[in-house]
Coordinates of N, CA and C in Angstrom, one line a residue:
G1 N 32.3 -49.9 91.5 CA 31.0 -50.0 93.2 C 31.1 -48.1 92.7
S2 N 30.8 -47.5 94.0 CA 30.9 -46.3 94.2 C 31.9 -45.0 94.3
S3 N 32.6 -46.2 94.9 CA 34.4 -45.8 94.9 C 35.6 -45.2 94.0
Q4 N 34.7 -45.6 92.6 CA 35.3 -45.2 91.1 C 34.2 -44.1 90.6
H5 N 33.6 -43.5 91.3 CA 32.4 -43.1 91.0 C 33.9 -40.7 91.3
S6 N 33.2 -40.4 90.3 CA 33.8 -39.1 90.8 C 32.5 -37.8 90.3
T7 N 33.2 -37.0 91.6 CA 32.1 -35.7 91.9 C 31.8 -34.9 91.3
L8 N 31.9 -35.2 90.1 CA 30.9 -34.7 89.4 C 31.7 -35.4 88.0
Y9 N 30.8 -36.3 87.5 CA 31.1 -37.4 85.6 C 30.1 -37.0 85.2
L10 N 31.5 -36.1 83.6 CA 30.4 -35.5 82.3 C 31.1 -36.8 81.7
E11 N 30.3 -37.8 80.9 CA 30.0 -38.7 79.8 C 30.4 -38.5 77.9
K12 N 28.8 -38.0 78.1 CA 28.4 -37.8 77.2 C 27.1 -36.9 76.3
G13 N 27.8 -36.6 75.3 CA 26.8 -35.7 74.5 C 27.4 -34.0 74.9
K14 N 26.8 -33.1 75.0 CA 27.0 -31.3 74.7 C 27.4 -31.4 76.4
A15 N 27.5 -31.9 77.1 CA 26.9 -31.0 78.5 C 27.7 -30.0 78.8
V16 N 27.7 -28.8 80.0 CA 28.5 -28.0 80.5 C 28.3 -27.4 81.9
A17 N 29.6 -27.6 82.3 CA 29.7 -27.7 83.9 C 30.1 -26.6 83.5
D18 N 30.0 -25.7 84.4 CA 30.1 -24.4 84.0 C 30.5 -23.2 85.8
R19 N 31.4 -22.9 86.2 CA 31.1 -21.9 87.1 C 31.3 -22.7 88.9
C20 N 31.9 -24.2 88.1 CA 31.8 -24.9 89.6 C 32.7 -24.4 90.8
T21 N 32.3 -24.4 91.4 CA 33.4 -25.0 92.9 C 33.6 -26.3 93.5
I22 N 34.4 -26.8 93.5 CA 34.4 -28.3 93.4 C 35.8 -28.6 95.3
V23 N 35.5 -28.4 95.3 CA 37.1 -28.4 97.0 C 36.2 -29.8 98.2
D24 N 37.5 -30.0 98.0 CA 37.9 -30.9 99.7 C 37.4 -31.7 99.4
N25 N 36.5 -32.5 98.6 CA 36.1 -33.7 98.6 C 37.0 -34.8 98.4
E26 N 36.5 -35.7 99.6 CA 37.4 -36.7 99.8 C 37.1 -38.2 99.1
V27 N 37.7 -38.9 98.2 CA 36.9 -39.5 96.9 C 37.9 -40.8 97.5
A28 N 36.6 -42.1 98.2 CA 37.3 -43.2 98.6 C 38.6 -43.5 97.3
G29 N 39.3 -45.0 97.8 CA 40.1 -45.2 96.4 C 39.7 -46.3 95.8
S30 N 40.1 -46.9 94.9 CA 39.4 -47.6 93.4 C 40.6 -49.2 93.5
T31 N 40.2 -50.0 93.5 CA 41.0 -51.3 93.1 C 40.6 -51.7 92.3
S32 N 40.0 -51.3 91.3 CA 40.3 -50.7 89.8 C 41.4 -51.0 89.0
T33 N 42.1 -51.4 88.1 CA 43.5 -51.7 87.1 C 43.4 -50.5 86.5
T34 N 42.0 -49.8 85.9 CA 41.5 -49.1 85.1 C 41.5 -48.2 84.7
V35 N 40.7 -47.9 85.9 CA 39.3 -46.6 86.3 C 40.4 -45.4 86.9
N36 N 41.0 -44.4 85.6 CA 41.1 -43.0 86.8 C 40.6 -41.7 86.9
H37 N 39.2 -42.3 87.8 CA 38.6 -40.6 87.2 C 38.7 -40.4 88.8
G38 N 38.9 -38.6 88.5 CA 39.2 -38.0 89.2 C 38.1 -37.7 90.7
A39 N 38.8 -36.2 90.7 CA 37.0 -35.5 91.7 C 35.9 -35.3 90.0
V40 N 36.6 -34.7 89.1 CA 36.0 -34.3 88.2 C 36.0 -35.4 86.8
F41 N 35.6 -36.1 86.2 CA 36.3 -36.3 84.5 C 34.5 -36.3 83.9
V42 N 35.7 -35.6 82.1 CA 34.8 -35.4 81.4 C 35.9 -35.6 80.6
A43 N 34.4 -35.8 79.3 CA 35.0 -37.2 78.4 C 33.7 -36.2 77.2
G44 N 33.1 -37.9 76.8 CA 33.0 -37.5 75.0 C 31.9 -36.9 74.9
G45 N 32.9 -35.1 74.3 CA 32.0 -34.1 74.1 C 32.0 -32.7 74.7
T46 N 31.7 -33.1 76.1 CA 31.0 -33.2 77.5 C 33.0 -31.7 77.9
T47 N 32.1 -30.8 79.1 CA 32.8 -29.5 78.7 C 33.2 -29.2 80.2
L48 N 34.1 -28.7 81.5 CA 34.3 -28.4 82.3 C 34.7 -26.8 82.7
R49 N 34.2 -26.0 82.7 CA 34.2 -24.5 81.9 C 34.6 -23.6 83.2
N50 N 35.1 -22.4 83.7 CA 34.8 -21.2 84.4 C 34.9 -22.0 86.4
S51 N 36.0 -23.3 86.0 CA 35.3 -24.1 88.0 C 37.0 -24.4 88.4
L52 N 37.0 -24.0 89.8 CA 37.5 -24.3 90.6 C 37.7 -26.0 91.3
V53 N 38.8 -26.9 90.7 CA 38.6 -28.0 91.0 C 40.1 -28.3 92.3
A54 N 39.9 -28.2 94.3 CA 40.9 -27.8 95.0 C 40.6 -28.4 95.6
R55 N 41.8 -28.8 96.5 CA 41.9 -29.7 97.5 C 41.2 -31.3 97.9
N56 N 40.6 -31.4 96.9 CA 40.3 -32.8 96.9 C 41.8 -34.3 97.0
K57 N 41.0 -35.2 97.6 CA 41.2 -36.2 97.9 C 41.3 -38.0 97.7
K58 N 41.9 -38.4 97.4 CA 42.2 -40.2 96.8 C 43.3 -40.9 97.7
S59 N 43.1 -41.7 98.3 CA 43.8 -42.1 98.6 C 45.0 -43.1 97.8
N60 N 43.7 -43.3 96.4 CA 44.8 -43.9 95.4 C 44.2 -43.5 93.9
K61 N 44.9 -43.6 92.8 CA 44.4 -43.2 91.5 C 43.9 -41.4 92.1
N62 N 43.1 -40.7 91.0 CA 43.6 -39.5 91.0 C 42.7 -39.2 91.3
S63 N 43.4 -37.9 91.8 CA 42.1 -36.6 92.6 C 41.8 -35.4 92.5
G64 N 42.2 -35.0 91.5 CA 41.8 -34.0 90.5 C 41.0 -33.9 89.7
V65 N 41.7 -34.1 87.6 CA 41.2 -34.2 87.1 C 41.2 -35.2 86.3
S66 N 40.6 -36.0 85.0 CA 40.6 -36.6 84.3 C 39.9 -36.5 83.3
V67 N 41.0 -36.0 82.1 CA 39.8 -35.5 80.5 C 40.3 -37.1 80.1
A68 N 39.6 -37.2 79.1 CA 39.8 -38.3 78.1 C 39.0 -38.2 76.9
A69 N 39.6 -38.6 75.5 CA 39.1 -38.5 74.1 C 38.0 -37.4 74.4
N70 N 37.5 -36.5 73.8 CA 36.5 -35.3 73.4 C 36.3 -34.3 74.0
G71 N 37.0 -34.7 75.4 CA 36.8 -34.2 76.7 C 37.0 -32.7 76.7
M72 N 36.5 -32.0 77.4 CA 37.8 -30.6 77.4 C 36.6 -29.7 78.4
V73 N 38.4 -29.2 78.5 CA 38.8 -28.3 80.0 C 38.8 -26.8 79.6
D74 N 38.1 -26.2 79.9 CA 38.2 -24.4 79.3 C 39.0 -23.1 81.2
N75 N 39.7 -22.3 81.0 CA 39.7 -21.5 81.8 C 39.3 -22.2 83.5
C76 N 39.8 -22.7 83.5 CA 39.5 -24.3 85.1 C 41.5 -23.5 85.8
T77 N 40.6 -24.0 87.5 CA 41.9 -23.9 88.1 C 42.0 -24.9 89.1
I78 N 43.1 -26.0 88.3 CA 43.0 -27.0 89.1 C 44.3 -27.4 90.1
V79 N 44.1 -27.5 91.5 CA 45.3 -26.5 91.8 C 45.2 -27.6 93.3
G80 N 46.3 -28.0 94.4 CA 46.1 -28.5 96.1 C 46.0 -30.0 96.0
N81 N 45.2 -30.3 94.6 CA 44.2 -32.2 95.1 C 46.1 -33.0 95.5
T82 N 46.1 -33.6 96.1 CA 46.0 -35.0 96.7 C 45.9 -35.8 97.0
C83 N 46.9 -37.0 95.9 CA 46.6 -39.0 96.4 C 47.4 -39.7 96.9
G84 N 47.0 -40.4 97.3 CA 47.7 -40.9 98.8 C 49.0 -42.0 97.8
S85 N 48.6 -42.1 96.7 CA 49.8 -42.9 96.0 C 50.8 -42.4 95.6
T86 N 52.7 -42.9 95.8 CA 53.2 -42.9 95.0 C 53.5 -42.6 93.3
T87 N 52.9 -43.1 92.5 CA 52.7 -43.6 91.4 C 51.7 -43.1 90.5
E88 N 50.4 -42.4 91.3 CA 49.3 -41.9 90.7 C 49.8 -40.3 90.9
F89 N 48.3 -39.0 90.8 CA 48.4 -38.0 90.3 C 47.3 -37.5 91.3
G90 N 47.8 -36.4 91.2 CA 47.0 -35.6 92.2 C 46.6 -34.4 91.7
G91 N 46.4 -34.0 90.5 CA 46.6 -33.0 89.3 C 45.1 -33.1 87.7
V92 N 46.5 -33.9 87.4 CA 45.3 -34.4 85.8 C 45.9 -34.8 84.6
Y93 N 45.1 -36.0 84.3 CA 45.3 -37.0 83.6 C 44.5 -36.9 82.4
A94 N 45.1 -36.8 81.0 CA 44.8 -36.0 79.8 C 45.0 -37.0 79.3
A95 N 43.8 -38.5 78.2 CA 44.0 -38.7 77.7 C 44.2 -38.2 76.0
S96 N 44.8 -39.7 75.3 CA 44.3 -38.6 73.2 C 43.9 -38.5 73.0
G97 N 42.5 -36.8 72.3 CA 42.2 -36.5 72.3 C 41.6 -35.7 73.2
A98 N 42.6 -35.0 74.3 CA 41.5 -34.5 75.8 C 42.4 -32.6 74.7
I99 N 41.2 -31.8 75.4 CA 41.1 -30.6 75.2 C 41.4 -30.1 76.8
I100 N 42.5 -28.5 76.2 CA 42.6 -28.1 78.0 C 42.7 -27.3 77.6
R101 N 42.4 -26.0 78.0 CA 42.2 -24.7 77.7 C 42.9 -23.9 78.8
N102 N 43.6 -22.7 78.7 CA 43.5 -21.5 79.6 C 43.1 -21.9 81.2
T103 N 44.3 -22.8 81.3 CA 43.5 -23.2 82.2 C 45.1 -23.5 83.2
I104 N 45.0 -23.2 84.9 CA 46.5 -23.4 84.9 C 46.0 -24.6 86.2
I105 N 47.2 -25.5 86.1 CA 47.6 -27.0 86.7 C 48.7 -26.6 87.7
A106 N 47.9 -26.6 88.9 CA 49.8 -26.3 89.6 C 49.6 -27.0 91.3
G107 N 50.7 -27.1 92.5 CA 50.4 -27.5 93.3 C 49.7 -28.3 93.6
N108 N 50.1 -30.0 93.2 CA 49.1 -30.7 93.2 C 50.1 -32.1 93.5
T109 N 49.7 -32.8 94.8 CA 50.4 -33.6 94.7 C 50.8 -35.3 95.3
N110 N 51.9 -36.1 95.3 CA 50.9 -36.8 95.9 C 52.3 -37.6 96.5
Q111 N 52.2 -38.7 97.0 CA 53.4 -38.4 98.0 C 54.8 -38.8 98.1
A112 N 55.1 -38.4 96.7 CA 56.8 -38.3 96.2 C 56.8 -36.8 96.0
G113 N 56.1 -36.1 95.9 CA 55.8 -34.2 95.9 C 54.7 -34.0 94.6
E114 N 55.1 -33.1 94.3 CA 53.7 -32.0 92.9 C 54.2 -33.2 92.0
R115 N 52.7 -34.1 91.7 CA 52.5 -34.6 90.8 C 51.5 -34.0 89.3
N116 N 51.5 -32.8 89.0 CA 51.0 -32.4 88.1 C 49.7 -33.2 87.6
F117 N 51.1 -34.1 86.4 CA 50.3 -35.3 85.8 C 50.4 -36.1 85.6
T118 N 49.1 -37.7 86.1 CA 50.0 -39.4 85.7 C 49.8 -39.4 84.2
L119 N 48.8 -38.3 83.4 CA 48.9 -39.1 82.5 C 49.6 -37.8 81.4
L120 N 49.8 -37.6 80.6 CA 50.2 -36.2 80.0 C 50.2 -36.5 78.2
D121 N 49.3 -38.4 77.2 CA 49.6 -38.2 76.5 C 50.1 -37.5 75.4
P122 N 50.5 -37.8 74.5 CA 50.7 -36.7 73.1 C 49.9 -36.3 72.3
G123 N 48.6 -37.5 71.9 CA 48.1 -37.1 71.7 C 46.9 -35.6 72.5
A124 N 47.6 -35.6 73.5 CA 46.2 -34.6 73.8 C 46.7 -33.0 74.0
N125 N 46.0 -31.7 73.7 CA 46.4 -30.4 73.0 C 46.1 -29.6 73.7
L126 N 46.9 -28.8 74.7 CA 46.9 -28.0 75.6 C 46.9 -26.7 75.0
S127 N 45.9 -25.5 75.5 CA 47.1 -24.5 75.0 C 47.1 -23.3 75.4
N128 N 47.7 -22.3 75.9 CA 47.7 -21.2 76.6 C 47.4 -21.8 77.9
C129 N 47.8 -22.6 78.4 CA 48.0 -23.5 79.8 C 48.7 -22.9 80.9
C130 N 48.6 -22.8 81.8 CA 50.4 -22.8 83.2 C 50.6 -23.4 83.7
S131 N 51.3 -24.3 84.3 CA 52.0 -25.2 85.1 C 53.3 -25.7 85.6
P132 N 53.9 -25.2 86.7 CA 55.9 -25.4 86.8 C 56.2 -26.4 85.7
D133 N 55.5 -27.8 85.4 CA 54.9 -28.1 85.0 C 55.6 -27.8 83.1
D134 N 56.4 -29.2 82.3 CA 57.1 -28.6 80.9 C 55.6 -28.8 80.0
I135 N 54.9 -28.2 79.7 CA 54.5 -28.3 79.1 C 54.2 -27.8 77.7
S136 N 55.2 -27.3 77.3 CA 55.5 -26.3 75.7 C 55.2 -27.6 74.5
A137 N 55.4 -28.7 74.9 CA 55.5 -29.4 73.6 C 54.2 -29.8 73.7
Y138 N 52.8 -29.3 74.2 CA 51.4 -29.9 74.3 C 50.5 -28.9 73.1
G139 N 50.8 -27.6 72.8 CA 50.5 -26.9 72.1 C 50.8 -25.7 71.9
E140 N 50.3 -24.6 72.0 CA 50.6 -23.1 71.5 C 50.0 -22.3 72.8
S141 N 51.8 -21.8 73.0 CA 51.3 -21.2 74.0 C 51.1 -20.8 75.2
N142 N 51.8 -22.7 75.8 CA 51.6 -22.5 77.4 C 53.1 -22.6 78.4
K143 N 52.0 -21.9 79.1 CA 53.6 -21.0 80.4 C 54.0 -22.5 80.8
V144 N 55.3 -22.4 81.3 CA 56.3 -23.2 82.3 C 56.2 -22.4 83.4
A145 N 55.4 -22.0 84.1 CA 55.7 -21.1 85.6 C 54.3 -21.5 86.5
V146 N 55.0 -21.2 87.4 CA 54.3 -21.3 89.3 C 53.7 -19.5 88.8
P147 N 52.3 -20.1 89.1 CA 51.0 -18.8 89.0 C 51.5 -18.4 90.5
E148 N 50.9 -17.2 90.2 CA 51.2 -16.5 91.2 C 49.8 -16.0 92.3
F149 N 49.6 -16.9 93.5 CA 48.2 -16.5 93.7 C 48.0 -15.3 94.6
V150 N 46.9 -14.8 95.4 CA 46.5 -13.9 96.4 C 46.8 -14.8 97.5
D151 N 46.3 -15.6 97.9 CA 46.8 -16.1 99.0 C 46.1 -17.6 99.0
A152 N 46.8 -18.5 98.1 CA 47.0 -19.8 97.6 C 47.1 -21.0 99.6
A153 N 47.6 -21.0 100.4 CA 47.4 -20.8 101.3 C 46.6 -21.2 102.5
N154 N 45.4 -20.1 101.8 CA 44.6 -19.7 102.9 C 42.5 -20.2 101.9
G155 N 43.4 -20.9 100.7 CA 42.3 -20.8 99.8 C 42.0 -19.8 98.8
D156 N 42.9 -18.1 98.8 CA 42.2 -17.5 97.4 C 43.4 -17.7 96.0
Y157 N 42.4 -18.5 95.5 CA 43.4 -18.9 93.7 C 42.8 -17.4 93.1
R158 N 42.6 -16.7 93.5 CA 42.6 -15.0 92.8 C 44.4 -14.7 92.2
L159 N 44.1 -14.2 90.4 CA 45.2 -13.8 90.3 C 45.9 -12.4 91.6
A160 N 47.4 -12.5 91.8 CA 47.8 -11.5 92.6 C 49.1 -10.7 90.7
A161 N 49.3 -11.7 90.4 CA 50.2 -10.5 89.1 C 50.7 -12.6 88.6
G162 N 51.4 -12.1 87.2 CA 52.7 -12.8 86.7 C 52.3 -13.3 85.5
P163 N 52.4 -14.5 84.2 CA 52.2 -14.9 83.0 C 50.5 -14.9 83.0
C164 N 49.6 -15.3 83.5 CA 48.3 -16.1 83.7 C 47.5 -14.9 83.5
I165 N 48.2 -13.4 83.9 CA 46.9 -11.9 83.8 C 46.8 -11.9 81.7
N166 N 46.1 -11.8 81.9 CA 45.7 -11.7 79.8 C 46.7 -12.5 79.1
G167 N 47.0 -13.4 79.7 CA 47.9 -14.8 79.6 C 46.7 -15.4 78.6
G168 N 45.3 -15.8 78.4 CA 44.4 -17.2 77.8 C 45.0 -15.8 76.3
E169 N 44.2 -16.9 75.3 CA 43.3 -17.3 74.2 C 41.4 -16.6 74.3
P170 N 40.6 -15.8 73.1 CA 39.9 -15.7 73.3 C 38.9 -17.4 72.9
L171 N 38.1 -17.6 72.8 CA 37.4 -18.3 72.9 C 36.3 -18.7 72.3
D172 N 35.0 -19.4 71.3 CA 34.5 -19.7 71.1 C 33.3 -19.0 71.6
W173 N 32.8 -19.1 73.2 CA 31.7 -19.4 73.6 C 31.8 -17.7 74.5
M174 N 33.0 -17.9 74.0 CA 33.4 -15.9 75.4 C 32.2 -14.9 74.3
D175 N 31.6 -15.0 75.3 CA 31.0 -13.4 74.8 C 31.0 -12.0 75.8
D176 N 29.5 -11.0 75.4 CA 29.2 -10.1 76.7 C 28.7 -10.9 77.8
N177 N 28.3 -11.8 78.3 CA 27.5 -12.4 78.1 C 28.5 -13.7 79.2
S178 N 29.1 -13.9 79.1 CA 30.7 -14.5 79.9 C 31.0 -14.4 81.1
L179 N 31.0 -15.4 81.8 CA 31.7 -14.8 83.9 C 31.9 -15.8 83.9
D180 N 33.1 -14.9 84.6 CA 34.0 -16.0 85.6 C 33.2 -16.4 86.6
L181 N 34.2 -17.0 87.5 CA 34.0 -17.7 88.7 C 32.8 -16.7 89.7
D182 N 33.4 -15.1 89.9 CA 33.1 -15.1 90.7 C 32.5 -13.8 90.5
G183 N 31.7 -14.2 88.9 CA 30.0 -13.6 88.8 C 30.9 -11.9 87.7
R184 N 32.3 -12.0 87.5 CA 32.2 -11.1 86.5 C 33.2 -10.8 85.2
S185 N 32.7 -10.0 84.4 CA 33.2 -10.6 83.0 C 34.5 -11.3 82.8
R186 N 34.1 -12.4 81.6 CA 35.0 -13.3 81.2 C 36.7 -12.8 81.1
T187 N 36.0 -11.4 80.1 CA 37.5 -10.5 79.8 C 37.4 -9.8 80.0
L188 N 38.5 -9.1 81.4 CA 38.7 -7.9 82.0 C 39.9 -6.7 81.0
G189 N 40.4 -7.6 80.7 CA 42.1 -7.2 79.9 C 41.7 -7.5 79.2
A190 N 43.1 -7.1 78.0 CA 43.2 -7.4 75.9 C 42.8 -8.8 76.0
K191 N 42.6 -9.2 77.0 CA 42.7 -10.7 76.4 C 42.1 -11.2 78.0
P192 N 41.5 -12.3 77.7 CA 41.2 -13.8 79.2 C 42.2 -14.0 79.0
D193 N 42.7 -13.6 81.2 CA 43.0 -14.5 82.2 C 42.5 -16.0 81.9
I194 N 44.2 -17.0 82.4 CA 44.4 -18.0 82.5 C 44.2 -18.4 83.7
G195 N 42.8 -19.7 84.0 CA 42.5 -19.9 85.7 C 41.1 -19.1 85.4
C196 N 40.0 -19.5 86.5 CA 38.9 -19.0 86.8 C 38.1 -18.1 86.9
Y197 N 39.2 -17.5 87.5 CA 39.5 -16.2 87.9 C 39.9 -14.9 86.9
E198 N 39.1 -14.1 87.2 CA 39.7 -12.5 86.2 C 40.4 -11.6 86.8
K199 N 41.6 -11.0 87.0 CA 42.3 -10.4 87.8 C 41.7 -8.6 87.5
V200 N 41.2 -8.4 88.5 CA 40.7 -7.4 88.7 C 41.5 -6.7 88.8
S201 N 42.0 -4.6 88.3 CA 42.4 -4.1 88.2 C 41.7 -3.1 89.3
G202 N 42.8 -2.4 89.9 CA 42.8 -2.0 91.5 C 41.8 -2.2 92.5
K203 N 41.4 -0.9 93.6 CA 40.6 -1.1 94.1 C 38.9 -0.9 95.0
L204 N 38.7 -2.2 95.3 CA 37.3 -2.0 94.5 C 36.5 -0.9 95.9
T205 N 35.8 0.1 95.6 CA 35.8 1.1 96.1 C 34.5 1.1 96.8
V206 N 33.7 0.3 98.0 CA 32.1 0.4 98.0 C 31.5 2.1 99.3
S207 N 30.5 3.0 98.6 CA 30.3 4.1 98.5 C 28.7 3.6 99.5

């Protein structure tokens, strides 16, 4: 039934969802024992990119992002999603073959506390990601840290400081036309930042 569906569902082909804001959705619970779709489902060669997934809620099962085989998540910020269960997750379900790069996964909760991953399969690959969970064994150059946001309590998940700045890896889709969620160049420093926003140095001057 419709209670199992995600807010954004990417299943087949080479579809790319770029610069999306998926926030404050409440997904009805599922009675299925096999369906683990979060607010976003990514699989089968599709990609979620430069997107914010935040403050989504689900009474049971996943409330964040579910990444199945050959699904890809690049430069996203997955934060503050909540699940009403004590056993399921608020953040990411990463199955074998899932690819997650340059992504922040933090501050997601269930009824037992912070729960950023329901499943982190040994066959999943995470690289240049940032999470307070120990993700060091799942790929190269992951940062085990709490990301430093401008004002997470009020929904500003732009970077203030910390290892996410210039902490990403250049990816094959990045070029002079690639933009972050704010519409700025995807790479403003020596390397791309981790997450959906690039850190802007200095102050904005309006004349």
